[in-house]
C-alpha cells in the first residue's frame, strides 16, 4: 500500500546500505532478484520498487523480499529501515553519532552541503559494517583517486560525497575498533581527495573543511601518510593565496611524515622544493630538489598492487623531472629547466590525464624560455586541450604563465592558444 506523499519518510538506512555496496538502484534490484533465485524464492524486483522503498512510498515488503534483501545487504531486516521491522532497535547515542559525522566533515563552521541530512540519518538509522563491506569501501576509496586523474572535478565530486555519506553511516553503527579504524582511514582519504576537488573548483573554504576532516582522521588513526597527503594538498592552497613560506613549511613537514614509500616522499619533497624556489631560497630549493630526484627521477609508472598510497600513484620520473623544470625555472636557471623538461617528456607515459597536461605545460614553459617556440607551441597546444577537457586548474595556471614568453606580435596559433587558456 502506498503512503501519501505528504506523509512519506525517506528510508535512509536502505539507501545508505545500497550505496555502501556501490550499486545503482538498477544494480541493487538485479541483486535482489538473483538473491531470490538463490533462495528458491523468485521475485520481480526492479528499479521502481527500489525507488518506492527508498522514498518511503512503500514502508513494508513481502517476506520473500525481506529474505532476499537480507542476503544482498548482509544485514537483518530490522536494520533495513522499514517501519514494520518487528523489533525496535535502541536509538544510537546522539553524541556518538555526532562525533562520527564531525570526524568526517571537520566539525568546524557550516558543514558541507546537505550535512544536516547525514546527521539526521546518523541519529535515526545506524548501519553496522562488517569486514566485507569495509573492504568494498576501501577499494572504492582507492579507485576515486585513480578516477580523479581522468575525470572533471565537477563530475567526480558528487559521487565522492555520496561515498563519504556511506562511510559516515557505517561509522555511526560500527563498534568494533579494528573496523572503525579502517573506516576512519577510508573517510580521511576520501575527505583529503574531496578537498582537492573543491580546491580545483576554486572552493577554498570547502577545501579547507575537508582537509580539516582528513587531518582529524590522520590524528585519530595515527596514519602519517594520510597526514602527509593532507599537508601537501594544503601547501597548494597556501601557494595560491601568495604565501610560499607557509606552503614550503607545510610541504616540508609533510615530507617528514611521508613514511617509506618513495613516490610519496618524492612528491612531498618536490613540493617543498617548488615553494622554496618561489620565495627565492635557492640553496634550500636545490637541496630539496636533489632529494626528490634521487627518490623519483628513475621511477617507472605505478602499477596495481605495488603498495603505493592512492594519492601518490601519479608520481613517476616524468612528474619529478617536470617538478625539476619548475624549480629551475623559478630560480632563473633556464638551461637546467630545459634539460629537466626534456627528460620529463622522454619519460612521459601515454594517457589522457591531468598530470600529463601539467607536465606538458611545464615543458612548454621551459622550452619557450630558451627560444624553442615550435616545441613550446606543440606541448602547449596538447596541454591546453587536455586541461580544458579535464578542467585541470594547475595545468591551465601554468599555461597562463607561458603567455608573456610568446613572441610579439602573436601569430595565429599563438593567438588561438592564448584565447584557449584565458577563458575560465
PDB file of C-alpha atoms in Angstrom, residues 56-279:
ATOM      1  CA  UNK A  56       9.126   5.910   1.785  1.00  0.00           C
ATOM      2  CA  UNK A  57       6.265   5.332  -0.645  1.00  0.00           C
ATOM      3  CA  UNK A  58       6.312   1.696   0.489  1.00  0.00           C
ATOM      4  CA  UNK A  59       7.165   1.011   4.123  1.00  0.00           C
ATOM      5  CA  UNK A  60       6.806  -2.758   4.002  1.00  0.00           C
ATOM      6  CA  UNK A  61       7.758  -5.646   1.752  1.00  0.00           C
ATOM      7  CA  UNK A  62       6.720  -9.260   1.397  1.00  0.00           C
ATOM      8  CA  UNK A  63       8.595 -11.987   3.313  1.00  0.00           C
ATOM      9  CA  UNK A  64      10.403 -13.312   0.234  1.00  0.00           C
ATOM     10  CA  UNK A  65      11.710  -9.803  -0.499  1.00  0.00           C
ATOM     11  CA  UNK A  66      12.788  -9.433   3.120  1.00  0.00           C
ATOM     12  CA  UNK A  67      14.914 -12.565   2.904  1.00  0.00           C
ATOM     13  CA  UNK A  68      16.404 -11.505  -0.431  1.00  0.00           C
ATOM     14  CA  UNK A  69      17.254  -8.065   0.949  1.00  0.00           C
ATOM     15  CA  UNK A  70      18.929  -9.608   3.984  1.00  0.00           C
ATOM     16  CA  UNK A  71      21.028 -11.790   1.696  1.00  0.00           C
ATOM     17  CA  UNK A  72      22.129  -8.882  -0.507  1.00  0.00           C
ATOM     18  CA  UNK A  73      22.847  -6.395   2.287  1.00  0.00           C
ATOM     19  CA  UNK A  74      24.087  -8.935   4.842  1.00  0.00           C
ATOM     20  CA  UNK A  75      22.031  -7.015   7.405  1.00  0.00           C
ATOM     21  CA  UNK A  76      18.993  -8.196   9.385  1.00  0.00           C
ATOM     22  CA  UNK A  77      15.627  -6.914   8.229  1.00  0.00           C
ATOM     23  CA  UNK A  78      15.193  -4.739  11.304  1.00  0.00           C
ATOM     24  CA  UNK A  79      18.249  -2.761  10.141  1.00  0.00           C
ATOM     25  CA  UNK A  80      16.825  -2.017   6.708  1.00  0.00           C
ATOM     26  CA  UNK A  81      14.726   0.966   7.742  1.00  0.00           C
ATOM     27  CA  UNK A  82      11.237  -0.439   7.121  1.00  0.00           C
ATOM     28  CA  UNK A  83       8.569   0.674   9.579  1.00  0.00           C
ATOM     29  CA  UNK A  84       7.317  -2.822  10.400  1.00  0.00           C
ATOM     30  CA  UNK A  85      10.711  -4.218  11.269  1.00  0.00           C
ATOM     31  CA  UNK A  86       9.237  -6.347  14.033  1.00  0.00           C
ATOM     32  CA  UNK A  87      11.579  -5.219  16.750  1.00  0.00           C
ATOM     33  CA  UNK A  88      12.621  -1.748  17.712  1.00  0.00           C
ATOM     34  CA  UNK A  89      16.352  -1.150  17.890  1.00  0.00           C
ATOM     35  CA  UNK A  90      17.695   1.113  20.628  1.00  0.00           C
ATOM     36  CA  UNK A  91      18.413   4.594  19.373  1.00  0.00           C
ATOM     37  CA  UNK A  92      22.096   5.393  18.896  1.00  0.00           C
ATOM     38  CA  UNK A  93      23.714   7.734  21.374  1.00  0.00           C
ATOM     39  CA  UNK A  94      23.410  11.199  19.798  1.00  0.00           C
ATOM     40  CA  UNK A  95      26.909  12.254  20.844  1.00  0.00           C
ATOM     41  CA  UNK A  96      28.431   9.187  19.250  1.00  0.00           C
ATOM     42  CA  UNK A  97      26.532   9.842  16.025  1.00  0.00           C
ATOM     43  CA  UNK A  98      27.582  13.483  16.041  1.00  0.00           C
ATOM     44  CA  UNK A  99      31.223  12.537  16.582  1.00  0.00           C
ATOM     45  CA  UNK A 100      31.109  10.126  13.673  1.00  0.00           C
ATOM     46  CA  UNK A 101      29.728  12.765  11.339  1.00  0.00           C
ATOM     47  CA  UNK A 102      32.013  15.540  12.571  1.00  0.00           C
ATOM     48  CA  UNK A 103      35.075  13.323  12.308  1.00  0.00           C
ATOM     49  CA  UNK A 104      34.437  13.198   8.571  1.00  0.00           C
ATOM     50  CA  UNK A 105      33.209  16.733   7.945  1.00  0.00           C
ATOM     51  CA  UNK A 106      35.509  18.852  10.044  1.00  0.00           C
ATOM     52  CA  UNK A 107      33.185  19.801  12.874  1.00  0.00           C
ATOM     53  CA  UNK A 108      34.027  23.467  12.306  1.00  0.00           C
ATOM     54  CA  UNK A 109      31.660  26.069  10.926  1.00  0.00           C
ATOM     55  CA  UNK A 110      28.931  25.133   8.488  1.00  0.00           C
ATOM     56  CA  UNK A 111      29.435  21.562   7.218  1.00  0.00           C
ATOM     57  CA  UNK A 112      29.460  20.674   3.557  1.00  0.00           C
ATOM     58  CA  UNK A 113      26.089  20.885   1.759  1.00  0.00           C
ATOM     59  CA  UNK A 114      23.328  18.548   2.974  1.00  0.00           C
ATOM     60  CA  UNK A 115      25.238  17.618   6.125  1.00  0.00           C
ATOM     61  CA  UNK A 116      22.016  18.034   8.104  1.00  0.00           C
ATOM     62  CA  UNK A 117      20.538  15.119   6.155  1.00  0.00           C
ATOM     63  CA  UNK A 118      23.532  12.973   7.010  1.00  0.00           C
ATOM     64  CA  UNK A 119      23.306  13.942  10.675  1.00  0.00           C
ATOM     65  CA  UNK A 120      19.614  13.052  10.829  1.00  0.00           C
ATOM     66  CA  UNK A 121      20.377   9.754   9.183  1.00  0.00           C
ATOM     67  CA  UNK A 122      23.167   9.081  11.670  1.00  0.00           C
ATOM     68  CA  UNK A 123      20.797   9.678  14.583  1.00  0.00           C
ATOM     69  CA  UNK A 124      17.934   7.575  13.266  1.00  0.00           C
ATOM     70  CA  UNK A 125      19.274   4.802  11.057  1.00  0.00           C
ATOM     71  CA  UNK A 126      22.639   3.375  12.131  1.00  0.00           C
ATOM     72  CA  UNK A 127      24.153   0.759   9.829  1.00  0.00           C
ATOM     73  CA  UNK A 128      26.659  -1.789  11.082  1.00  0.00           C
ATOM     74  CA  UNK A 129      29.713  -2.618   8.972  1.00  0.00           C
ATOM     75  CA  UNK A 130      31.355  -5.995   8.576  1.00  0.00           C
ATOM     76  CA  UNK A 131      34.754  -6.899   7.139  1.00  0.00           C
ATOM     77  CA  UNK A 132      33.316  -7.413   3.672  1.00  0.00           C
ATOM     78  CA  UNK A 133      31.633  -4.015   3.459  1.00  0.00           C
ATOM     79  CA  UNK A 134      34.769  -2.302   4.783  1.00  0.00           C
ATOM     80  CA  UNK A 135      36.859  -3.972   2.083  1.00  0.00           C
ATOM     81  CA  UNK A 136      34.438  -2.651  -0.528  1.00  0.00           C
ATOM     82  CA  UNK A 137      34.687   0.840   0.941  1.00  0.00           C
ATOM     83  CA  UNK A 138      38.497   0.724   0.938  1.00  0.00           C
ATOM     84  CA  UNK A 139      38.692  -0.475  -2.662  1.00  0.00           C
ATOM     85  CA  UNK A 140      36.204   2.160  -3.807  1.00  0.00           C
ATOM     86  CA  UNK A 141      38.153   4.883  -1.984  1.00  0.00           C
ATOM     87  CA  UNK A 142      41.340   3.986  -3.823  1.00  0.00           C
ATOM     88  CA  UNK A 143      39.500   3.948  -7.155  1.00  0.00           C
ATOM     89  CA  UNK A 144      38.318   7.514  -6.602  1.00  0.00           C
ATOM     90  CA  UNK A 145      41.939   8.682  -6.568  1.00  0.00           C
ATOM     91  CA  UNK A 146      42.541   6.915  -9.871  1.00  0.00           C
ATOM     92  CA  UNK A 147      39.390   8.419 -11.369  1.00  0.00           C
ATOM     93  CA  UNK A 148      40.466  11.918 -10.344  1.00  0.00           C
ATOM     94  CA  UNK A 149      43.197  11.907 -12.991  1.00  0.00           C
ATOM     95  CA  UNK A 150      40.739  11.146 -15.792  1.00  0.00           C
ATOM     96  CA  UNK A 151      37.545  12.957 -14.771  1.00  0.00           C
ATOM     97  CA  UNK A 152      36.479  16.531 -14.182  1.00  0.00           C
ATOM     98  CA  UNK A 153      36.343  17.558 -10.556  1.00  0.00           C
ATOM     99  CA  UNK A 154      32.777  18.781 -11.001  1.00  0.00           C
ATOM    100  CA  UNK A 155      31.707  15.336 -12.211  1.00  0.00           C
ATOM    101  CA  UNK A 156      33.530  13.330  -9.557  1.00  0.00           C
ATOM    102  CA  UNK A 157      32.654  15.495  -6.538  1.00  0.00           C
ATOM    103  CA  UNK A 158      29.033  14.368  -6.171  1.00  0.00           C
ATOM    104  CA  UNK A 159      29.921  10.676  -6.412  1.00  0.00           C
ATOM    105  CA  UNK A 160      32.683  11.104  -3.837  1.00  0.00           C
ATOM    106  CA  UNK A 161      30.327  12.938  -1.473  1.00  0.00           C
ATOM    107  CA  UNK A 162      27.860  10.040  -1.676  1.00  0.00           C
ATOM    108  CA  UNK A 163      30.739   7.683  -0.917  1.00  0.00           C
ATOM    109  CA  UNK A 164      31.591   9.711   2.195  1.00  0.00           C
ATOM    110  CA  UNK A 165      27.923   9.599   3.209  1.00  0.00           C
ATOM    111  CA  UNK A 166      28.106   5.813   3.122  1.00  0.00           C
ATOM    112  CA  UNK A 167      31.261   5.802   5.257  1.00  0.00           C
ATOM    113  CA  UNK A 168      29.650   8.135   7.808  1.00  0.00           C
ATOM    114  CA  UNK A 169      26.595   5.877   8.027  1.00  0.00           C
ATOM    115  CA  UNK A 170      28.752   2.808   8.591  1.00  0.00           C
ATOM    116  CA  UNK A 171      30.925   4.558  11.178  1.00  0.00           C
ATOM    117  CA  UNK A 172      27.879   5.511  13.203  1.00  0.00           C
ATOM    118  CA  UNK A 173      26.683   1.946  13.605  1.00  0.00           C
ATOM    119  CA  UNK A 174      30.026   0.147  13.909  1.00  0.00           C
ATOM    120  CA  UNK A 175      31.570  -0.545  17.306  1.00  0.00           C
ATOM    121  CA  UNK A 176      34.496  -2.876  16.544  1.00  0.00           C
ATOM    122  CA  UNK A 177      37.695  -0.864  16.940  1.00  0.00           C
ATOM    123  CA  UNK A 178      39.541  -2.504  14.049  1.00  0.00           C
ATOM    124  CA  UNK A 179      36.711  -1.844  11.605  1.00  0.00           C
ATOM    125  CA  UNK A 180      36.187   1.687  12.895  1.00  0.00           C
ATOM    126  CA  UNK A 181      39.861   2.474  12.334  1.00  0.00           C
ATOM    127  CA  UNK A 182      39.703   1.222   8.750  1.00  0.00           C
ATOM    128  CA  UNK A 183      36.526   3.190   8.083  1.00  0.00           C
ATOM    129  CA  UNK A 184      38.006   6.317   9.652  1.00  0.00           C
ATOM    130  CA  UNK A 185      41.083   5.971   7.468  1.00  0.00           C
ATOM    131  CA  UNK A 186      38.938   5.487   4.357  1.00  0.00           C
ATOM    132  CA  UNK A 187      36.896   8.527   5.356  1.00  0.00           C
ATOM    133  CA  UNK A 188      40.053  10.566   5.873  1.00  0.00           C
ATOM    134  CA  UNK A 189      41.436   9.592   2.478  1.00  0.00           C
ATOM    135  CA  UNK A 190      38.123  10.453   0.848  1.00  0.00           C
ATOM    136  CA  UNK A 191      37.983  13.795   2.661  1.00  0.00           C
ATOM    137  CA  UNK A 192      41.512  14.639   1.503  1.00  0.00           C
ATOM    138  CA  UNK A 193      40.518  13.986  -2.100  1.00  0.00           C
ATOM    139  CA  UNK A 194      37.219  15.858  -1.693  1.00  0.00           C
ATOM    140  CA  UNK A 195      39.241  18.846  -0.521  1.00  0.00           C
ATOM    141  CA  UNK A 196      41.466  18.666  -3.579  1.00  0.00           C
ATOM    142  CA  UNK A 197      38.427  18.504  -5.866  1.00  0.00           C
ATOM    143  CA  UNK A 198      36.898  21.512  -4.100  1.00  0.00           C
ATOM    144  CA  UNK A 199      40.175  23.420  -4.387  1.00  0.00           C
ATOM    145  CA  UNK A 200      40.358  22.580  -8.094  1.00  0.00           C
ATOM    146  CA  UNK A 201      36.928  24.220  -8.426  1.00  0.00           C
ATOM    147  CA  UNK A 202      38.037  27.376  -6.558  1.00  0.00           C
ATOM    148  CA  UNK A 203      36.079  26.451  -3.406  1.00  0.00           C
ATOM    149  CA  UNK A 204      38.906  27.167  -0.981  1.00  0.00           C
ATOM    150  CA  UNK A 205      36.679  27.352   2.097  1.00  0.00           C
ATOM    151  CA  UNK A 206      35.114  23.981   1.331  1.00  0.00           C
ATOM    152  CA  UNK A 207      38.529  22.507   0.584  1.00  0.00           C
ATOM    153  CA  UNK A 208      39.850  23.507   3.998  1.00  0.00           C
ATOM    154  CA  UNK A 209      36.858  21.973   5.776  1.00  0.00           C
ATOM    155  CA  UNK A 210      37.500  18.679   4.012  1.00  0.00           C
ATOM    156  CA  UNK A 211      41.225  18.842   4.784  1.00  0.00           C
ATOM    157  CA  UNK A 212      40.455  19.528   8.445  1.00  0.00           C
ATOM    158  CA  UNK A 213      38.490  16.280   8.408  1.00  0.00           C
ATOM    159  CA  UNK A 214      41.344  14.422   6.736  1.00  0.00           C
ATOM    160  CA  UNK A 215      43.791  15.699   9.354  1.00  0.00           C
ATOM    161  CA  UNK A 216      41.399  14.653  12.131  1.00  0.00           C
ATOM    162  CA  UNK A 217      41.237  11.154  10.641  1.00  0.00           C
ATOM    163  CA  UNK A 218      45.045  11.044  10.412  1.00  0.00           C
ATOM    164  CA  UNK A 219      45.356  12.020  14.074  1.00  0.00           C
ATOM    165  CA  UNK A 220      42.711   9.505  15.149  1.00  0.00           C
ATOM    166  CA  UNK A 221      44.350   6.623  13.284  1.00  0.00           C
ATOM    167  CA  UNK A 222      47.960   7.737  13.703  1.00  0.00           C
ATOM    168  CA  UNK A 223      48.459   7.414   9.949  1.00  0.00           C
ATOM    169  CA  UNK A 224      51.455   9.527   8.962  1.00  0.00           C
ATOM    170  CA  UNK A 225      50.998   9.011   5.224  1.00  0.00           C
ATOM    171  CA  UNK A 226      47.476  10.473   5.304  1.00  0.00           C
ATOM    172  CA  UNK A 227      48.779  13.378   7.384  1.00  0.00           C
ATOM    173  CA  UNK A 228      51.447  13.993   4.730  1.00  0.00           C
ATOM    174  CA  UNK A 229      48.857  13.840   1.958  1.00  0.00           C
ATOM    175  CA  UNK A 230      46.601  16.450   3.564  1.00  0.00           C
ATOM    176  CA  UNK A 231      49.509  18.788   4.335  1.00  0.00           C
ATOM    177  CA  UNK A 232      50.760  18.558   0.752  1.00  0.00           C
ATOM    178  CA  UNK A 233      47.327  19.473  -0.570  1.00  0.00           C
ATOM    179  CA  UNK A 234      47.243  22.359   1.908  1.00  0.00           C
ATOM    180  CA  UNK A 235      50.578  23.600   0.565  1.00  0.00           C
ATOM    181  CA  UNK A 236      48.902  24.265  -2.784  1.00  0.00           C
ATOM    182  CA  UNK A 237      46.284  26.413  -1.066  1.00  0.00           C
ATOM    183  CA  UNK A 238      48.942  28.424   0.753  1.00  0.00           C
ATOM    184  CA  UNK A 239      50.771  28.965  -2.526  1.00  0.00           C
ATOM    185  CA  UNK A 240      47.557  30.060  -4.231  1.00  0.00           C
ATOM    186  CA  UNK A 241      46.980  32.795  -1.649  1.00  0.00           C
ATOM    187  CA  UNK A 242      50.549  34.084  -2.172  1.00  0.00           C
ATOM    188  CA  UNK A 243      52.254  32.614   0.909  1.00  0.00           C
ATOM    189  CA  UNK A 244      55.141  30.443  -0.370  1.00  0.00           C
ATOM    190  CA  UNK A 245      56.866  30.382   3.028  1.00  0.00           C
ATOM    191  CA  UNK A 246      53.866  28.678   4.638  1.00  0.00           C
ATOM    192  CA  UNK A 247      53.476  26.464   1.577  1.00  0.00           C
ATOM    193  CA  UNK A 248      57.096  25.354   1.951  1.00  0.00           C
ATOM    194  CA  UNK A 249      56.663  24.685   5.678  1.00  0.00           C
ATOM    195  CA  UNK A 250      53.583  22.545   5.020  1.00  0.00           C
ATOM    196  CA  UNK A 251      55.297  20.538   2.286  1.00  0.00           C
ATOM    197  CA  UNK A 252      58.492  20.190   4.323  1.00  0.00           C
ATOM    198  CA  UNK A 253      56.510  18.898   7.315  1.00  0.00           C
ATOM    199  CA  UNK A 254      54.621  16.539   5.014  1.00  0.00           C
ATOM    200  CA  UNK A 255      57.917  15.077   3.798  1.00  0.00           C
ATOM    201  CA  UNK A 256      58.881  14.314   7.397  1.00  0.00           C
ATOM    202  CA  UNK A 257      55.702  12.222   7.815  1.00  0.00           C
ATOM    203  CA  UNK A 258      55.624  10.603   4.379  1.00  0.00           C
ATOM    204  CA  UNK A 259      56.940   7.235   5.538  1.00  0.00           C
ATOM    205  CA  UNK A 260      58.968   4.838   3.427  1.00  0.00           C
ATOM    206  CA  UNK A 261      57.061   4.995   0.151  1.00  0.00           C
ATOM    207  CA  UNK A 262      59.392   6.568  -2.439  1.00  0.00           C
ATOM    208  CA  UNK A 263      56.614   8.128  -4.524  1.00  0.00           C
ATOM    209  CA  UNK A 264      55.078   9.881  -1.528  1.00  0.00           C
ATOM    210  CA  UNK A 265      58.490  11.063  -0.351  1.00  0.00           C
ATOM    211  CA  UNK A 266      59.406  12.321  -3.823  1.00  0.00           C
ATOM    212  CA  UNK A 267      56.054  14.106  -4.142  1.00  0.00           C
ATOM    213  CA  UNK A 268      56.259  15.899  -0.789  1.00  0.00           C
ATOM    214  CA  UNK A 269      59.947  16.783  -1.159  1.00  0.00           C
ATOM    215  CA  UNK A 270      59.359  18.055  -4.684  1.00  0.00           C
ATOM    216  CA  UNK A 271      56.558  20.301  -3.422  1.00  0.00           C
ATOM    217  CA  UNK A 272      58.908  21.694  -0.778  1.00  0.00           C
ATOM    218  CA  UNK A 273      61.489  22.421  -3.490  1.00  0.00           C
ATOM    219  CA  UNK A 274      58.923  24.252  -5.622  1.00  0.00           C
ATOM    220  CA  UNK A 275      57.836  26.523  -2.790  1.00  0.00           C
ATOM    221  CA  UNK A 276      61.383  27.241  -1.604  1.00  0.00           C
ATOM    222  CA  UNK A 277      62.161  28.345  -5.158  1.00  0.00           C
ATOM    223  CA  UNK A 278      59.077  30.584  -5.150  1.00  0.00           C
ATOM    224  CA  UNK A 279      60.388  32.700  -2.263  1.00  0.00           C
TER     225      UNK A 279
END
